Amino acid sequence: MKITQILWDAESIYHIVRHNVIPEEVEEAVFEGNAIVLKAKEKRYIVLSKTISGRYLTIVVVFKLKGRVQVITARDMDEKERKYYKRKGK
């Protein structure tokens, strides 16, 4: 699925800040990184991507209409996620 816009609210920002991630890093990873979008539980998707500075992020989103997503949370990738991301040629 293609992400065209990220929708932010206070709760989304609160969740990512708890993981020392800022909204600009999420947007950079999604729109300028080589993002891999994977289906997760229920209506959620996991986005694996990397920022320009080289930070590997796991971003959990819910798709809304026409490619818009609501961010649930974002954090640094764990080792398993990083290996998967690198193996996929990103």
GROMACS .gro file of C-alpha atoms in nm:
model
   90
    1MET     CA    1   0.000   0.000   0.000
    2LYS     CA    2   0.121   0.348  -0.080
    3ILE     CA    3   0.131   0.614   0.189
    4THR     CA    4   0.045   0.961   0.060
    5GLN     CA    5  -0.003   1.157   0.385
    6ILE     CA    6   0.063   1.112   0.756
    7LEU     CA    7  -0.207   1.231   0.997
    8TRP     CA    8  -0.079   1.343   1.337
    9ASP     CA    9  -0.257   1.397   1.666
   10ALA     CA   10  -0.128   1.459   2.018
   11GLU     CA   11  -0.154   1.092   2.113
   12SER     CA   12   0.052   0.977   1.814
   13ILE     CA   13   0.324   1.229   1.891
   14TYR     CA   14   0.322   1.130   2.259
   15HIS     CA   15   0.372   0.762   2.170
   16ILE     CA   16   0.666   0.819   1.936
   17VAL     CA   17   0.837   1.069   2.168
   18ARG     CA   18   0.835   0.800   2.440
   19HIS     CA   19   1.063   0.604   2.204
   20ASN     CA   20   1.284   0.908   2.134
   21VAL     CA   21   1.146   0.947   1.781
   22ILE     CA   22   1.023   1.278   1.641
   23PRO     CA   23   0.755   1.330   1.372
   24GLU     CA   24   1.011   1.460   1.122
   25GLU     CA   25   1.204   1.131   1.142
   26VAL     CA   26   0.887   0.932   1.075
   27GLU     CA   27   0.798   1.147   0.773
   28GLU     CA   28   1.154   1.127   0.640
   29ALA     CA   29   1.161   0.747   0.676
   30VAL     CA   30   0.821   0.702   0.512
   31PHE     CA   31   0.860   0.944   0.222
   32GLU     CA   32   1.236   0.950   0.159
   33GLY     CA   33   1.347   0.608   0.281
   34ASN     CA   34   1.289   0.278   0.107
   35ALA     CA   35   0.984   0.186   0.311
   36ILE     CA   36   0.853  -0.169   0.333
   37VAL     CA   37   0.485  -0.189   0.434
   38LEU     CA   38   0.371  -0.513   0.600
   39LYS     CA   39   0.022  -0.616   0.714
   40ALA     CA   40  -0.003  -0.665   1.090
   41LYS     CA   41  -0.291  -0.742   1.326
   42GLU     CA   42  -0.640  -0.607   1.269
   43LYS     CA   43  -0.626  -0.286   1.063
   44ARG     CA   44  -0.264  -0.209   1.146
   45TYR     CA   45   0.038  -0.207   0.919
   46ILE     CA   46   0.407  -0.204   1.003
   47VAL     CA   47   0.635   0.023   0.805
   48LEU     CA   48   1.006  -0.063   0.810
   49SER     CA   49   1.230   0.214   0.683
   50LYS     CA   50   1.547   0.413   0.737
   51THR     CA   51   1.604   0.785   0.785
   52ILE     CA   52   1.860   0.978   0.581
   53SER     CA   53   2.088   0.980   0.886
   54GLY     CA   54   2.073   0.598   0.896
   55ARG     CA   55   1.830   0.536   1.181
   56TYR     CA   56   1.623   0.221   1.125
   57LEU     CA   57   1.260   0.271   1.232
   58THR     CA   58   0.958   0.049   1.283
   59ILE     CA   59   0.642   0.256   1.241
   60VAL     CA   60   0.295   0.122   1.321
   61VAL     CA   61   0.012   0.284   1.124
   62VAL     CA   62  -0.356   0.250   1.041
   63PHE     CA   63  -0.458   0.327   0.683
   64LYS     CA   64  -0.740   0.576   0.640
   65LEU     CA   65  -0.881   0.687   0.305
   66LYS     CA   66  -0.670   0.731  -0.010
   67GLY     CA   67  -0.327   0.650   0.130
   68ARG     CA   68  -0.355   0.860   0.443
   69VAL     CA   69  -0.223   0.694   0.758
   70GLN     CA   70  -0.260   0.758   1.129
   71VAL     CA   71   0.061   0.683   1.320
   72ILE     CA   72   0.008   0.461   1.623
   73THR     CA   73   0.372   0.451   1.734
   74ALA     CA   74   0.731   0.440   1.608
   75ARG     CA   75   1.051   0.301   1.754
   76ASP     CA   76   1.395   0.176   1.657
   77MET     CA   77   1.389  -0.156   1.472
   78ASP     CA   78   1.487  -0.461   1.669
   79GLU     CA   79   1.760  -0.691   1.531
   80LYS     CA   80   1.514  -0.929   1.361
   81GLU     CA   81   1.337  -0.641   1.184
   82ARG     CA   82   1.667  -0.489   1.076
   83LYS     CA   83   1.786  -0.819   0.926
   84TYR     CA   84   1.456  -0.856   0.739
   85TYR     CA   85   1.479  -0.498   0.607
   86LYS     CA   86   1.838  -0.545   0.489
   87ARG     CA   87   1.758  -0.885   0.332
   88LYS     CA   88   1.483  -0.727   0.122
   89GLY     CA   89   1.747  -0.514  -0.046
   90LYS     CA   90   1.667  -0.185   0.117
   0.00000   0.00000   0.00000
